[in-house]
CSV table of C-alpha atoms and ligand atoms in Angstrom, one decimal:
chain,number,residue,atom,x,y,z
A,1,UNK,CA,-36.8,-70.6,-27.7
A,2,UNK,CA,-38.7,-71.0,-25.1
A,3,UNK,CA,-40.9,-74.2,-24.8
A,4,UNK,CA,-44.6,-73.2,-25.8
A,5,UNK,CA,-47.8,-75.4,-25.1
A,6,UNK,CA,-49.6,-76.0,-28.2
A,7,UNK,CA,-51.9,-78.3,-27.0
A,8,UNK,CA,-52.2,-81.1,-24.4
A,9,UNK,CA,-48.8,-83.3,-24.3
A,10,UNK,CA,-47.9,-81.4,-27.4
A,11,UNK,CA,-45.2,-78.6,-27.1
A,12,UNK,CA,-43.4,-76.4,-29.6
A,13,UNK,CA,-39.5,-76.8,-28.8
A,14,UNK,CA,-37.3,-75.7,-31.5
A,15,UNK,CA,-35.5,-72.7,-32.6
A,16,UNK,CA,-36.0,-68.5,-33.4
A,17,UNK,CA,-33.3,-67.2,-35.6
A,18,UNK,CA,-34.0,-63.4,-35.3
A,19,UNK,CA,-30.7,-62.5,-37.0
A,20,UNK,CA,-30.5,-65.2,-40.5
A,21,UNK,CA,-30.7,-62.8,-43.2
A,22,UNK,CA,-29.8,-65.3,-45.9
A,23,UNK,CA,-31.2,-69.2,-46.6
A,24,UNK,CA,-29.3,-71.4,-48.9
A,25,UNK,CA,-26.7,-68.6,-49.4
A,26,UNK,CA,-29.7,-67.3,-51.6
A,27,UNK,CA,-33.0,-66.4,-50.2
A,28,UNK,CA,-33.1,-63.0,-48.3
A,29,UNK,CA,-34.7,-63.1,-44.7
A,30,UNK,CA,-36.1,-60.1,-43.8
A,31,UNK,CA,-37.5,-61.2,-40.9
A,32,UNK,CA,-35.6,-63.8,-40.0
A,33,UNK,CA,-36.7,-67.3,-39.5
A,34,UNK,CA,-37.7,-70.0,-37.1
A,35,UNK,CA,-36.7,-73.9,-37.1
A,36,UNK,CA,-40.0,-75.3,-35.1
A,37,UNK,CA,-39.6,-79.1,-33.6
A,38,UNK,CA,-42.7,-80.4,-31.8
A,39,UNK,CA,-42.7,-82.9,-29.3
A,40,UNK,CA,-45.4,-85.0,-28.5
A,41,UNK,CA,-45.8,-87.1,-25.4
A,42,UNK,CA,-48.2,-90.3,-25.5
A,43,UNK,CA,-48.8,-92.2,-22.6
A,44,UNK,CA,-46.8,-94.9,-23.9
A,45,UNK,CA,-43.9,-93.3,-26.3
A,46,UNK,CA,-42.4,-90.0,-26.7
A,47,UNK,CA,-41.9,-88.2,-30.4
A,48,UNK,CA,-39.8,-85.5,-31.2
A,49,UNK,CA,-41.4,-83.9,-34.7
A,50,UNK,CA,-38.3,-82.8,-37.1
A,51,UNK,CA,-35.1,-80.9,-35.3
A,52,UNK,CA,-33.4,-77.2,-35.9
A,53,UNK,CA,-30.7,-76.1,-37.8
A,54,UNK,CA,-27.2,-77.8,-36.7
A,55,UNK,CA,-26.3,-74.0,-35.7
A,56,UNK,CA,-29.7,-74.0,-32.9
A,57,UNK,CA,-29.1,-77.6,-31.6
A,58,UNK,CA,-28.1,-76.7,-27.9
A,59,UNK,CA,-31.5,-75.1,-28.1
A,60,UNK,CA,-33.2,-78.0,-29.0
A,61,UNK,CA,-31.3,-80.2,-26.7
A,62,UNK,CA,-31.9,-77.7,-23.7
A,63,UNK,CA,-35.4,-77.9,-24.2
A,64,UNK,CA,-35.7,-81.5,-24.5
A,65,UNK,CA,-33.5,-81.9,-20.8
A,66,UNK,CA,-36.0,-78.9,-19.5
A,67,UNK,CA,-38.5,-81.2,-20.1
A,68,UNK,CA,-37.1,-83.6,-18.4
A,69,UNK,CA,-37.6,-86.0,-21.4
A,70,UNK,CA,-36.0,-89.2,-20.2
A,71,UNK,CA,-36.6,-91.9,-23.4
A,72,UNK,CA,-37.2,-90.2,-26.7
A,73,UNK,CA,-38.6,-93.0,-28.5
A,74,UNK,CA,-39.1,-91.7,-31.9
A,75,UNK,CA,-37.3,-88.9,-34.2
A,76,UNK,CA,-40.1,-88.2,-37.0
A,77,UNK,CA,-37.8,-86.8,-39.7
A,78,UNK,CA,-40.5,-85.1,-42.6
A,79,UNK,CA,-37.9,-83.4,-44.7
A,80,UNK,CA,-34.0,-84.0,-44.6
A,81,UNK,CA,-32.9,-80.4,-45.6
A,82,UNK,CA,-30.4,-79.7,-42.8
A,83,UNK,CA,-32.5,-76.6,-41.3
A,84,UNK,CA,-34.9,-79.3,-40.0
A,85,UNK,CA,-32.4,-82.4,-39.4
A,86,UNK,CA,-28.8,-81.1,-38.8
A,87,UNK,CA,-29.4,-81.2,-35.4
A,88,UNK,CA,-30.8,-85.2,-35.4
A,89,UNK,CA,-27.5,-86.6,-35.0
A,90,UNK,CA,-26.9,-84.9,-31.3
A,91,UNK,CA,-30.4,-85.9,-30.6
A,92,UNK,CA,-29.6,-89.7,-31.1
A,93,UNK,CA,-26.4,-89.1,-29.3
A,94,UNK,CA,-28.5,-88.2,-26.2
A,95,UNK,CA,-31.0,-90.6,-27.1
A,96,UNK,CA,-29.2,-93.7,-27.7
A,97,UNK,CA,-32.4,-96.0,-28.0
A,98,UNK,CA,-34.4,-93.5,-30.2
A,99,UNK,CA,-35.1,-94.1,-33.9
A,100,UNK,CA,-35.4,-91.8,-36.8
A,101,UNK,CA,-38.9,-92.7,-38.4
A,102,UNK,CA,-39.3,-91.5,-41.9
A,103,UNK,CA,-39.9,-92.7,-45.5
A,104,UNK,CA,-37.1,-94.4,-47.3
A,105,UNK,CA,-36.4,-91.7,-49.4
A,106,UNK,CA,-35.7,-89.1,-46.6
A,107,UNK,CA,-33.4,-92.0,-45.0
A,108,UNK,CA,-31.0,-92.1,-47.8
A,109,UNK,CA,-30.9,-88.4,-48.0
A,110,UNK,CA,-30.4,-88.7,-44.2
A,111,UNK,CA,-27.7,-90.9,-44.4
A,112,UNK,CA,-25.9,-89.2,-47.1
A,113,UNK,CA,-26.0,-85.6,-45.6
A,114,UNK,CA,-25.7,-86.5,-42.0
A,115,UNK,CA,-23.8,-90.2,-42.0
A,116,UNK,CA,-26.9,-91.5,-39.4
A,117,UNK,CA,-26.2,-94.9,-39.4
A,118,UNK,CA,-28.8,-97.3,-41.1
A,119,UNK,CA,-29.7,-99.2,-37.7
A,120,UNK,CA,-31.5,-95.8,-36.4
A,121,UNK,CA,-34.5,-95.9,-38.5
A,122,UNK,CA,-37.6,-97.1,-39.0
A,123,UNK,CA,-39.0,-96.8,-42.2
A,124,UNK,CA,-42.3,-96.2,-42.9
A,125,UNK,CA,-44.5,-96.2,-46.4
A,126,UNK,CA,-47.4,-93.7,-47.2
A,127,UNK,CA,-50.2,-93.7,-45.1
A,128,UNK,CA,-48.6,-96.1,-42.5
A,129,UNK,CA,-48.9,-95.1,-38.6
A,130,UNK,CA,-47.4,-95.1,-35.3
A,131,UNK,CA,-48.9,-95.4,-31.9
A,132,UNK,CA,-47.8,-93.2,-28.7
A,133,UNK,CA,-50.3,-95.2,-26.9
A,134,UNK,CA,-53.0,-92.3,-26.7
A,135,UNK,CA,-51.8,-90.4,-29.4
A,136,UNK,CA,-51.5,-91.7,-33.1
A,137,UNK,CA,-49.2,-90.3,-35.7
A,138,UNK,CA,-49.6,-90.7,-39.7
A,139,UNK,CA,-47.4,-90.5,-42.2
A,140,UNK,CA,-48.1,-89.1,-45.6
A,141,UNK,CA,-45.9,-88.9,-48.5
A,142,UNK,CA,-46.1,-85.0,-50.4
A,143,UNK,CA,-42.9,-84.8,-52.8
A,144,UNK,CA,-41.3,-81.9,-53.6
A,145,UNK,CA,-42.8,-79.7,-51.0
A,146,UNK,CA,-39.9,-79.0,-50.8
A,147,UNK,CA,-37.5,-81.9,-51.7
A,148,UNK,CA,-38.3,-84.9,-53.6
A,149,UNK,CA,-38.5,-87.1,-49.9
A,150,UNK,CA,-40.9,-84.4,-47.9
A,151,UNK,CA,-43.8,-85.8,-46.1
A,152,UNK,CA,-46.3,-84.6,-43.6
A,153,UNK,CA,-47.0,-85.8,-40.2
A,154,UNK,CA,-50.9,-85.9,-38.7
A,155,UNK,CA,-51.6,-86.7,-34.8
A,156,UNK,CA,-54.9,-87.7,-35.2
A,157,UNK,CA,-56.1,-87.2,-31.6
A,158,UNK,CA,-55.6,-83.6,-31.7
A,159,UNK,CA,-56.2,-83.2,-35.2
A,160,UNK,CA,-52.7,-81.5,-35.9
A,161,UNK,CA,-51.1,-81.4,-39.3
A,162,UNK,CA,-47.0,-81.1,-38.9
A,163,UNK,CA,-46.2,-79.7,-42.7
A,164,UNK,CA,-42.3,-78.7,-42.4
A,165,UNK,CA,-41.7,-76.5,-45.2
A,166,UNK,CA,-45.1,-76.9,-46.8
A,167,UNK,CA,-47.4,-73.7,-45.7
A,168,UNK,CA,-44.5,-72.2,-43.9
A,169,UNK,CA,-43.1,-68.8,-43.7
A,170,UNK,CA,-39.6,-67.3,-42.9
A,171,UNK,CA,-40.5,-65.4,-40.0
A,172,UNK,CA,-39.4,-65.1,-36.4
A,173,UNK,CA,-41.7,-64.4,-34.0
A,174,UNK,CA,-43.1,-64.9,-30.5
A,175,UNK,CA,-46.4,-65.7,-31.2
A,176,UNK,CA,-46.6,-69.7,-31.6
A,177,UNK,CA,-50.2,-68.9,-33.2
A,178,UNK,CA,-50.9,-67.1,-36.3
A,179,UNK,CA,-52.0,-63.2,-34.8
A,180,UNK,CA,-51.2,-61.0,-37.8
A,181,UNK,CA,-52.8,-62.8,-40.4
A,182,UNK,CA,-51.8,-60.1,-43.0
A,183,UNK,CA,-48.2,-60.2,-42.2
A,184,UNK,CA,-47.8,-64.0,-42.0
A,185,UNK,CA,-49.7,-64.2,-45.3
A,186,UNK,CA,-47.6,-62.0,-47.0
A,187,UNK,CA,-44.3,-63.7,-45.5
A,188,UNK,CA,-45.7,-67.2,-46.6
A,189,UNK,CA,-46.3,-65.9,-50.3
A,190,UNK,CA,-42.4,-64.7,-49.9
A,191,UNK,CA,-41.6,-68.3,-49.0
A,192,UNK,CA,-44.1,-69.8,-51.2
A,193,UNK,CA,-42.4,-67.6,-54.2
A,194,UNK,CA,-38.7,-68.6,-53.3
A,195,UNK,CA,-39.1,-72.1,-52.6
A,196,UNK,CA,-42.1,-73.7,-53.6
A,197,UNK,CA,-43.3,-71.9,-56.7
A,198,UNK,CA,-41.1,-74.6,-59.1
A,199,UNK,CA,-43.2,-77.0,-57.6
A,200,UNK,CA,-46.7,-75.7,-58.4
A,201,UNK,CA,-48.1,-79.1,-60.2
A,202,UNK,CA,-47.2,-81.3,-57.4
A,203,UNK,CA,-48.6,-78.8,-54.9
A,204,UNK,CA,-52.0,-79.3,-56.4
A,205,UNK,CA,-52.1,-83.0,-55.8
A,206,UNK,CA,-50.2,-82.6,-52.2
A,207,UNK,CA,-53.1,-80.0,-51.3
A,208,UNK,CA,-56.1,-82.3,-52.5
A,209,UNK,CA,-54.2,-85.3,-50.6
A,210,UNK,CA,-54.3,-83.6,-47.1
A,211,UNK,CA,-57.6,-82.0,-47.4
A,212,UNK,CA,-58.8,-85.6,-46.6
A,213,UNK,CA,-57.4,-85.1,-43.3
A,214,UNK,CA,-59.4,-83.7,-40.5
A,215,UNK,CA,-57.0,-81.0,-39.1
A,216,UNK,CA,-57.8,-77.5,-36.6
A,217,UNK,CA,-54.0,-76.8,-37.3
A,218,UNK,CA,-51.4,-76.8,-39.2
A,219,UNK,CA,-48.0,-76.6,-37.9
A,220,UNK,CA,-45.7,-75.8,-40.0
A,221,UNK,CA,-41.5,-75.8,-39.4
A,222,UNK,CA,-41.0,-72.1,-40.3
A,223,UNK,CA,-43.4,-69.3,-38.9
A,224,UNK,CA,-46.0,-70.0,-36.5
A,225,UNK,CA,-48.8,-72.2,-36.3
A,226,UNK,CA,-51.7,-71.9,-38.2
A,227,UNK,CA,-55.1,-72.1,-35.8
A,228,UNK,CA,-57.3,-71.3,-38.8
A,229,UNK,CA,-55.6,-73.3,-41.6
A,230,UNK,CA,-57.8,-72.3,-43.8
A,231,UNK,CA,-56.9,-69.1,-44.6
A,232,UNK,CA,-53.0,-70.6,-45.4
A,233,UNK,CA,-55.0,-73.4,-47.8
A,234,UNK,CA,-57.0,-70.5,-49.5
A,235,UNK,CA,-54.0,-68.4,-50.1
A,236,UNK,CA,-52.0,-71.4,-51.7
A,237,UNK,CA,-54.9,-72.6,-53.8
A,238,UNK,CA,-54.8,-69.1,-55.3
A,239,UNK,CA,-51.2,-69.2,-55.7
A,240,UNK,CA,-51.1,-72.3,-57.4
A,241,UNK,CA,-54.2,-71.4,-59.5
A,242,UNK,CA,-53.4,-70.6,-63.5
A,243,UNK,CA,-55.4,-66.9,-62.5
A,244,UNK,CA,-53.0,-64.1,-62.8
A,245,UNK,CA,-53.6,-60.8,-62.0
A,246,UNK,CA,-53.7,-57.3,-64.3
A,247,UNK,CA,-49.8,-56.8,-63.2
A,248,UNK,CA,-47.2,-55.9,-65.3
A,249,UNK,CA,-43.1,-56.8,-63.7
A,250,UNK,CA,-40.5,-54.4,-64.9
A,251,UNK,CA,-37.3,-55.4,-63.6
A,252,UNK,CA,-34.6,-52.9,-65.1
A,253,UNK,CA,-30.8,-52.7,-65.1
A,254,UNK,CA,-29.7,-49.6,-66.4
A,255,UNK,CA,-25.7,-48.2,-66.9
A,256,UNK,CA,-26.1,-45.1,-68.5
A,257,UNK,CA,-29.9,-44.3,-67.9
A,258,UNK,CA,-31.2,-45.1,-71.5
A,259,UNK,CA,-32.7,-48.6,-70.2
A,260,UNK,CA,-34.2,-46.4,-67.1
A,261,UNK,CA,-35.8,-43.9,-69.5
A,262,UNK,CA,-37.3,-46.6,-71.0
A,263,UNK,CA,-38.6,-49.1,-68.0
A,264,UNK,CA,-39.9,-45.6,-66.9
A,265,UNK,CA,-41.9,-44.6,-70.1
A,266,UNK,CA,-43.2,-48.2,-69.9
A,267,UNK,CA,-43.9,-48.0,-66.4
A,268,UNK,CA,-46.1,-44.5,-67.1
A,269,UNK,CA,-47.8,-46.0,-70.5
A,270,UNK,CA,-49.2,-49.1,-68.9
A,271,UNK,CA,-50.4,-47.3,-65.8
A,272,UNK,CA,-52.5,-44.7,-67.8
A,273,UNK,CA,-53.5,-48.1,-69.8
A,274,UNK,CA,-55.1,-49.0,-66.2
A,275,UNK,CA,-52.2,-51.7,-65.9
A,276,UNK,CA,-51.0,-51.9,-62.5
A,277,UNK,CA,-46.9,-52.0,-62.5
A,278,UNK,CA,-44.6,-53.4,-60.5
A,279,UNK,CA,-40.4,-51.6,-61.4
A,280,UNK,CA,-37.7,-53.1,-59.6
A,281,UNK,CA,-34.1,-51.4,-60.2
A,282,UNK,CA,-32.2,-54.4,-60.1
A,283,UNK,CA,-28.9,-52.7,-58.8
A,284,UNK,CA,-31.1,-52.2,-55.3
A,285,UNK,CA,-34.2,-54.6,-55.4
A,286,UNK,CA,-34.2,-57.1,-52.9
A,287,UNK,CA,-34.5,-60.3,-55.3
A,288,UNK,CA,-37.3,-61.9,-52.8
A,289,UNK,CA,-39.9,-58.8,-53.5
A,290,UNK,CA,-39.4,-59.5,-57.4
A,291,UNK,CA,-39.8,-63.3,-56.4
A,292,UNK,CA,-43.2,-62.6,-54.8
A,293,UNK,CA,-44.3,-60.4,-57.6
A,294,UNK,CA,-44.0,-62.7,-60.1
A,295,UNK,CA,-46.2,-65.1,-58.2
A,296,UNK,CA,-49.1,-63.7,-59.7
A,297,UNK,CA,-48.6,-61.4,-62.2
A,298,UNK,CA,-49.6,-61.9,-66.1
A,299,UNK,CA,-46.6,-59.9,-67.8
A,300,UNK,CA,-42.5,-59.4,-67.3
A,301,UNK,CA,-40.5,-56.9,-69.0
A,302,UNK,CA,-37.1,-56.9,-68.5
A,303,UNK,CA,-34.8,-54.0,-69.4
A,304,UNK,CA,-31.2,-54.5,-69.6
A,305,UNK,CA,-28.3,-52.4,-70.9
A,306,UNK,CA,-25.7,-54.3,-72.9
A,307,UNK,CA,-22.3,-55.2,-71.2
A,308,UNK,CA,-19.8,-56.1,-73.7
A,309,UNK,CA,-21.7,-58.5,-75.9
A,310,UNK,CA,-24.8,-59.5,-73.8
A,311,UNK,CA,-27.1,-58.7,-70.9
A,312,UNK,CA,-26.0,-56.6,-67.8
A,313,UNK,CA,-25.1,-59.5,-65.2
A,314,UNK,CA,-27.8,-58.2,-62.9
A,315,UNK,CA,-30.2,-59.0,-65.6
A,316,UNK,CA,-28.8,-62.3,-66.4
A,317,UNK,CA,-29.1,-63.4,-63.0
A,318,UNK,CA,-32.8,-62.1,-62.2
A,319,UNK,CA,-33.7,-64.1,-65.6
A,320,UNK,CA,-31.8,-67.2,-64.1
A,321,UNK,CA,-34.0,-66.8,-60.8
A,322,UNK,CA,-37.5,-65.9,-62.6
A,323,UNK,CA,-36.4,-69.3,-64.9
A,324,UNK,CA,-35.8,-71.5,-61.9
A,325,UNK,CA,-38.9,-70.4,-60.1
A,326,UNK,CA,-41.1,-71.4,-62.8
A,327,UNK,CA,-44.1,-68.7,-62.5
A,328,UNK,CA,-46.9,-68.7,-64.0
A,329,UNK,CA,-46.3,-65.7,-66.3
A,330,UNK,CA,-48.2,-65.6,-69.6
A,331,UNK,CA,-46.0,-62.8,-71.5
A,332,UNK,CA,-42.6,-62.1,-71.5
A,333,UNK,CA,-40.6,-59.2,-73.3
A,334,UNK,CA,-37.2,-57.6,-73.0
A,335,UNK,CA,-36.4,-54.1,-73.7
A,336,UNK,CA,-33.0,-52.1,-73.4
A,337,UNK,CA,-30.1,-50.0,-75.0
A,338,UNK,CA,-26.7,-50.9,-76.3
A,339,UNK,CA,-23.7,-48.9,-77.7
A,340,UNK,CA,-22.4,-51.1,-80.4
A,341,UNK,CA,-24.1,-54.4,-80.7
A,342,UNK,CA,-24.4,-57.7,-78.7
A,343,UNK,CA,-26.2,-60.9,-78.3
A,344,UNK,CA,-28.7,-59.4,-75.4
A,345,UNK,CA,-31.8,-60.6,-76.4
A,346,UNK,CA,-30.6,-64.3,-77.8
A,347,UNK,CA,-29.3,-64.7,-74.6
A,348,UNK,CA,-32.1,-63.4,-72.4
A,349,UNK,CA,-34.4,-65.9,-74.1
A,350,UNK,CA,-32.4,-68.9,-73.9
A,351,UNK,CA,-32.0,-68.2,-70.0
A,352,UNK,CA,-36.0,-68.4,-69.9
A,353,UNK,CA,-36.3,-71.8,-71.7
A,354,UNK,CA,-38.1,-73.4,-68.5
A,355,UNK,CA,-40.9,-70.8,-68.6
A,356,UNK,CA,-44.4,-71.9,-70.6
A,357,UNK,CA,-44.9,-67.9,-71.8
A,358,UNK,CA,-45.5,-66.2,-74.9
A,359,UNK,CA,-42.4,-63.9,-76.0
A,360,UNK,CA,-43.7,-60.4,-77.1
A,361,UNK,CA,-41.2,-58.9,-79.5
A,362,UNK,CA,-38.4,-57.2,-77.9
A,363,UNK,CA,-37.0,-53.5,-78.2
A,364,UNK,CA,-33.6,-52.8,-78.3
A,365,UNK,CA,-32.4,-49.8,-79.3
A,366,UNK,CA,-29.2,-47.9,-79.9
A,367,UNK,CA,-27.9,-45.3,-77.5
A,368,UNK,CA,-30.5,-42.7,-75.6
A,369,UNK,CA,-34.1,-43.2,-76.8
A,370,UNK,CA,-35.2,-41.2,-79.5
A,371,UNK,CA,-38.8,-40.3,-80.7
A,372,UNK,CA,-39.1,-43.3,-83.2
A,373,UNK,CA,-37.9,-45.6,-80.0
A,374,UNK,CA,-40.5,-44.0,-77.9
A,375,UNK,CA,-43.3,-45.0,-80.8
A,376,UNK,CA,-41.7,-48.6,-80.4
A,377,UNK,CA,-42.2,-48.9,-76.7
A,378,UNK,CA,-45.8,-47.3,-77.0
A,379,UNK,CA,-46.3,-50.5,-79.4
A,380,UNK,CA,-45.1,-52.9,-76.9
A,381,UNK,CA,-47.2,-51.2,-74.2
A,382,UNK,CA,-50.7,-51.6,-76.6
A,383,UNK,CA,-49.6,-55.2,-77.2
A,384,UNK,CA,-49.2,-55.6,-73.3
A,385,UNK,CA,-52.8,-53.8,-73.0
A,386,UNK,CA,-54.5,-56.0,-75.5
A,387,UNK,CA,-52.9,-59.1,-74.2
A,388,UNK,CA,-54.2,-58.5,-70.8
A,389,UNK,CA,-57.5,-57.2,-72.1
A,390,UNK,CA,-58.2,-60.5,-74.3
A,391,UNK,CA,-57.9,-62.2,-70.3
A,392,UNK,CA,-60.3,-60.1,-69.3
A,393,UNK,CA,-58.1,-58.6,-66.7
A,394,UNK,CA,-58.9,-55.2,-67.1
B,1,FEO,FE1,-37.2,-75.6,-44.3
B,1,FEO,FE2,-36.5,-77.3,-47.2
B,1,FEO,O1,-36.0,-76.5,-45.2
């Protein structure tokens, strides 16, 4: 990645991964991603904030050489996950006197995952700082954005918050700063849905903590830098709030068309009642889109055929994902068609045990929907309508 100047003596020197399409072998990345690393030259010392994914280590090393960095005093590690830390061992090899500055938990993780020697660390506590001469780096522990060891680094004189995963977006772009706000906030929402949403409660506390700092920029380690940081702070406050909107999400999978017929019936019925619906065919959908949709939806109605004795594996996988992401959904129900029996409903409900939701009685039918089955679906749609109305959503 080309070296870009963020402000005086602060450079962005990480890497863009335009082609990456999957993260953690799980999360779709339609717009690629970046691994941002920042170099800060103080009057006396030089620090690197985070590194890059091991696949991109040569880009980082080349950028350090291009800037003619003879002595790198500190490598600040805000987060031990390898997309930010994987190149640290190579940087330490290049600069044998350089020290990794991080908190004790992150140090433990870096030793475990990257086998970095213990004598290469300086361990800091929450609120501690180090001086680079005319610049000061302050460290604040912000656990669970994304792992338990995550922290942020604040460059006091330039008012920059280096937030690592926190506020990031999986977006490879040549823009150093946010230009297309709609696009970046949309990608940041997808990122929040896939990575941050399970930690909503901890994020509330971490936002309160960082808001005490006076920053003009948020420089995350994925995606562009926010030079109007309030846009992402406000977006996060909305996503982590208890507020949900008048939307029903209907992910479904249908083997022979009966469950699809039910999904379409519910969709039409809910729309006619003034409720927004997002329908996802699980045989085709990008699960990242589904994750994004449940950031602020009120209700999820899952449709599944029965395969042998239980739900279709695609539905089971989708519910496992929803259960892991812990969205602020308020109501869930299940519907679908079976051939001769099974335990579909019980298995789906058991797979949603982490969610604090009210279950609306499911609708399971045999074969293709008949008139009396559509009456049951209509009853389900009316219940959803009444629940949304009770929450003043319509
Ligand atoms: Fe971007 Fe949790 O790593």
